[in-house]
Amino acid sequence: MSSMTFGRYSFRNTFIHNLDARNKIFLMLLFMVGIFFQFNMWSTALIMSGVYIVILLALMLISRVSLWSLIKSLGGLWMLVIFLMIIYIFVPTNNPKLPVAFTIGSLEVHWDAFCQAGYIVMRLILMISLTMILTSTTKPMDMTYAFEWYMTPLKPIRFPVHEIAMTLSIALRFIPTLLDETERIMKAQASRGVDFNHGGIFKRFGAIIALIIPLFVSALERSEELANAMIVRGYDPRAKRTRYRLLRFSWRDIIAFLFIGGIFAGIIVMFVFDRKNPIDIVEFFFHVKGF
Amino acid sequence: MSKLEIKNLSFSYDGSNKVIDDISFSVEKGTFVSVLGHNGSGKSTLAKLIVGLLDKAGGQIFFNDVEITEKNLKDLQTKTSLIFQNPDNQFIGSTVEDDIAFGLENRCFPHDQMQAEVERFADSVNMLDHLKKEPINLSGGQKQRIALAGALILRPEILILDEATSMLDPKGKSTVRKVIDRIHKENKELTIISITHDIDEALLSDKVLILNKGKLVKEGKPQDILRDESALLEVKLDMPFVYKIEKELKEIGINSNAETIDQLVEDIWASK
């Protein structure tokens, strides 16, 4: 559990770490929107997926987020991946463009179903990876300030902007602590004979209860003590506060904006081109037919 | 002049069972007071009442001869700091520097002076090299020193330590104690109230208060109170290690009135 790095900020002096949190959030959302553009031709989708993966790997390299830690974090998603695969494979495809892969009785399963499932899983992984890059390169406090900044227009209607941002920041700050706590409780319960890894669904459910209840009790106790610690140090959500850390845009933010903005513009161009004049890019460039 | 005066203080969580029962005592400015008692004796509740985290059921709290009421509670809160037992539960910032600065942000301290102030107080607890670190990468002792810096940066007049060293390993305990001792020596105006189970730690304080079932059963100098073994046993407390050895030595004819291990060793050598 302690090996899980998802959501855990790690201090490094990289280009991405030094970007303004507001810019990082905006660019991440922009890239995510780009990823979700749907292309007509599978060949275009395949090529664009390759581009996204290359960009993601480049971002990971620049931010020095380890690929191995990403793979470990994604390990828990295999159930979801299998579920998505089954759904997409056995739901009949509208207007299939690829040949039939196999038939089950009267149901024809086209290669499109596999492509669609793979494409969805790839998008999911990309989204998680981008979020991971954001959280591991941005201090929770900076993230709070950024969200608060984005929600500023809601302040005049008395929307609890600061409270929401602070709650979010504390939630992010406590992820590693609660993961460690979970690991401790799992070990304590395992030493009393609770088996988290074997047995049927009911036995496993019982084991999870043995983990969840003490974890909730502990989290509630922690939250009370944290609230007391905040009050003692003069925190009042409605009072004015100064800030230790000020968010400032720099030349790095302009470069990052131009880079991701350029990619987004490229995605839109490809999308429009694909909609208006759908051609098989693989066939067009590599003269390979049938994809 | 008395800094903090408690008169007939009472408190109950459920309205019927008194956790704090008619307690009265006073704490002089600049003193180091230890509050002793077994689990459930009301020590932590007393700390929370002093800093206004709980509403008292009865009695009065005076700070610098001014009674604390709901109206001026904030004034008292700006002059007191409380450090809790578990260092993990009081770390608010994502890094050491963010956490130390948290209190300053709440007090609207000017941004351009914050960095210097944070560095100064991090240095005072020997944590200047760890400013960029996250709490998860610190030891318990280091986290508690950060909590100490975060409390001291608000320049409190009363610092309350609620079993601040009880969850630490011996090394962490020793470093935190050394820092607290140094801070107390350097800052003669700072009053420290230490809530503790550690009877040996209490021996080094100026005054000891012993709580039992919510009542204040003993109050006075540690040398007077902590030598009374039968009275301590009545409230389920043990004698300090030094006094226990002295008692054993007396039986073999070596007399000593030492307050520390070092003095005791000297007395033993002198008796040979």
Coordinates of C-alpha atoms in Angstrom, one line a residue, chain A residues 61-244:
Chain A
L61 CA 10.0 12.2 -18.3
I62 CA 10.1 15.9 -17.8
S63 CA 8.3 15.7 -14.5
R64 CA 10.4 12.7 -13.4
V65 CA 7.3 10.7 -12.5
S66 CA 8.3 7.1 -12.6
L67 CA 6.6 4.9 -15.2
W68 CA 6.8 2.0 -12.8
S69 CA 4.9 3.8 -10.1
L70 CA 2.2 4.6 -12.7
I71 CA 2.0 0.9 -13.7
K72 CA 1.7 -0.1 -10.0
S73 CA -1.0 2.5 -9.5
L74 CA -2.9 1.2 -12.5
G75 CA -2.6 -2.4 -11.2
G76 CA -5.9 -2.1 -9.2
L77 CA -7.8 -1.1 -12.4
W78 CA -7.6 -4.5 -14.1
M79 CA -11.2 -5.4 -13.0
L80 CA -12.5 -2.3 -14.6
V81 CA -10.5 -2.9 -17.7
I82 CA -12.0 -6.5 -18.0
F83 CA -15.5 -5.2 -17.3
L84 CA -15.2 -2.5 -20.1
M85 CA -13.8 -5.1 -22.5
I86 CA -16.7 -7.4 -21.9
I87 CA -19.3 -4.6 -22.3
Y88 CA -17.8 -3.3 -25.5
I89 CA -17.2 -6.7 -27.1
F90 CA -20.6 -8.1 -26.5
V91 CA -22.7 -5.0 -27.2
P92 CA -23.4 -5.0 -31.0
T93 CA -21.4 -2.4 -32.9
N94 CA -23.2 0.2 -35.0
N95 CA -21.9 0.6 -38.5
P96 CA -18.8 -1.6 -38.1
K97 CA -15.9 -0.6 -40.3
L98 CA -13.7 -3.7 -39.6
P99 CA -14.3 -7.3 -40.4
V100 CA -16.0 -9.9 -38.2
A101 CA -13.6 -11.3 -35.5
F102 CA -15.8 -14.3 -34.5
T103 CA -19.5 -15.2 -34.1
I104 CA -21.4 -16.5 -31.1
G105 CA -24.6 -18.0 -32.4
S106 CA -26.3 -15.1 -34.3
L107 CA -24.0 -12.4 -32.7
E108 CA -21.2 -11.2 -34.9
V109 CA -18.4 -9.7 -33.0
H110 CA -16.4 -7.2 -35.1
W111 CA -12.9 -6.1 -34.6
D112 CA -14.4 -2.6 -34.0
A113 CA -15.6 -3.8 -30.6
F114 CA -12.0 -4.7 -29.6
C115 CA -10.8 -1.3 -30.9
Q116 CA -13.5 0.6 -29.1
A117 CA -12.7 -1.2 -25.8
G118 CA -9.0 -0.7 -26.2
Y119 CA -9.6 3.0 -27.1
I120 CA -11.7 3.6 -24.0
V121 CA -9.2 1.8 -21.7
M122 CA -6.4 3.8 -23.2
R123 CA -8.3 7.1 -22.6
L124 CA -9.0 6.0 -19.0
I125 CA -5.3 5.2 -18.4
L126 CA -4.3 8.6 -20.0
M127 CA -6.7 10.5 -17.8
I128 CA -5.4 8.7 -14.6
S129 CA -1.8 9.3 -15.7
L130 CA -2.4 13.0 -16.4
T131 CA -4.0 13.4 -13.0
M132 CA -1.1 11.5 -11.4
I133 CA 1.4 13.9 -13.0
L134 CA -0.7 16.9 -11.8
T135 CA -0.9 15.6 -8.2
S136 CA 2.6 14.5 -7.9
T137 CA 4.0 17.7 -9.3
T138 CA 1.7 20.2 -7.5
K139 CA 1.7 20.9 -3.8
P140 CA -1.8 20.3 -2.3
M141 CA -1.7 23.9 -1.0
D142 CA -1.0 25.2 -4.5
M143 CA -3.8 23.1 -5.8
T144 CA -6.1 24.6 -3.2
Y145 CA -5.1 28.1 -4.2
A146 CA -5.7 27.3 -7.9
F147 CA -9.1 25.8 -7.3
E148 CA -10.0 28.8 -5.1
W149 CA -8.8 31.1 -7.9
Y150 CA -11.0 29.3 -10.5
M151 CA -14.0 29.5 -8.2
T152 CA -13.5 33.2 -7.4
P153 CA -16.6 34.2 -9.6
L154 CA -18.8 32.1 -7.2
K155 CA -17.7 34.1 -4.1
P156 CA -20.3 36.9 -4.6
I157 CA -23.1 34.4 -4.4
R158 CA -21.7 33.2 -1.1
F159 CA -20.5 29.9 -2.5
P160 CA -18.1 28.4 0.1
V161 CA -15.1 28.6 -2.2
H162 CA -12.4 28.7 0.4
E163 CA -14.0 25.9 2.5
I164 CA -14.2 23.6 -0.5
A165 CA -10.6 24.4 -1.6
M166 CA -9.3 23.8 2.0
T167 CA -11.3 20.5 2.3
L168 CA -9.8 19.4 -1.0
S169 CA -6.3 20.3 0.1
I170 CA -6.6 18.4 3.4
A171 CA -8.0 15.4 1.6
L172 CA -5.0 15.4 -0.7
R173 CA -2.6 15.9 2.2
F174 CA -4.1 13.0 4.1
I175 CA -4.1 10.5 1.2
P176 CA -0.6 9.1 2.2
T177 CA -1.5 9.1 5.9
L178 CA -4.7 7.2 5.4
L179 CA -2.9 4.7 3.0
D180 CA -0.4 4.0 5.8
E181 CA -3.2 3.7 8.3
T182 CA -5.0 1.2 5.9
E183 CA -1.8 -0.8 5.7
R184 CA -1.4 -0.8 9.5
I185 CA -5.0 -1.9 10.0
M186 CA -4.7 -4.6 7.4
K187 CA -1.6 -6.0 9.0
A188 CA -3.2 -5.9 12.5
Q189 CA -6.4 -7.6 11.2
A190 CA -4.3 -10.2 9.3
S191 CA -2.4 -11.0 12.5
R192 CA -5.8 -11.8 14.1
G193 CA -6.7 -14.2 11.3
V194 CA -8.6 -12.0 8.8
D195 CA -7.8 -13.1 5.3
F196 CA -8.0 -10.3 2.7
N197 CA -6.7 -12.4 -0.2
H198 CA -8.6 -15.7 -0.2
G199 CA -12.2 -17.0 0.1
G200 CA -15.5 -16.4 -1.5
I201 CA -17.3 -13.1 -2.0
F202 CA -19.0 -13.1 1.5
K203 CA -15.8 -14.0 3.3
R204 CA -14.0 -11.2 1.5
F205 CA -16.8 -8.8 2.2
G206 CA -16.4 -9.6 5.9
A207 CA -12.7 -9.0 5.7
I208 CA -13.3 -5.6 4.1
I209 CA -15.7 -4.7 6.9
A210 CA -12.9 -5.5 9.4
L211 CA -10.8 -3.0 7.5
I212 CA -13.4 -0.3 6.8
I213 CA -14.8 0.2 10.3
P214 CA -11.5 0.8 12.2
L215 CA -10.4 3.0 9.3
F216 CA -13.5 5.2 9.6
V217 CA -13.2 5.4 13.3
S218 CA -9.5 6.4 13.0
A219 CA -10.3 8.9 10.2
L220 CA -13.0 10.6 12.3
E221 CA -10.6 10.8 15.3
R222 CA -8.0 12.3 13.1
S223 CA -10.4 14.8 11.6
E224 CA -11.4 16.0 15.1
E225 CA -7.9 16.4 16.2
L226 CA -6.9 18.2 12.9
A227 CA -9.9 20.6 13.3
N228 CA -8.7 21.3 16.9
A229 CA -5.2 21.9 15.7
M230 CA -6.5 24.3 13.0
I231 CA -8.6 26.3 15.5
V232 CA -5.7 26.5 18.0
R233 CA -3.6 28.0 15.2
G234 CA -6.2 30.6 14.5
Y235 CA -7.9 29.2 11.5
D236 CA -11.3 30.7 10.7
P237 CA -12.7 29.9 7.2
R238 CA -14.6 33.2 7.1
A239 CA -11.7 35.4 8.3
K240 CA -9.2 37.2 6.0
R241 CA -5.9 35.4 5.5
T242 CA -2.6 36.3 4.0
R243 CA -0.6 33.7 2.0
Y244 CA 2.8 32.2 2.4

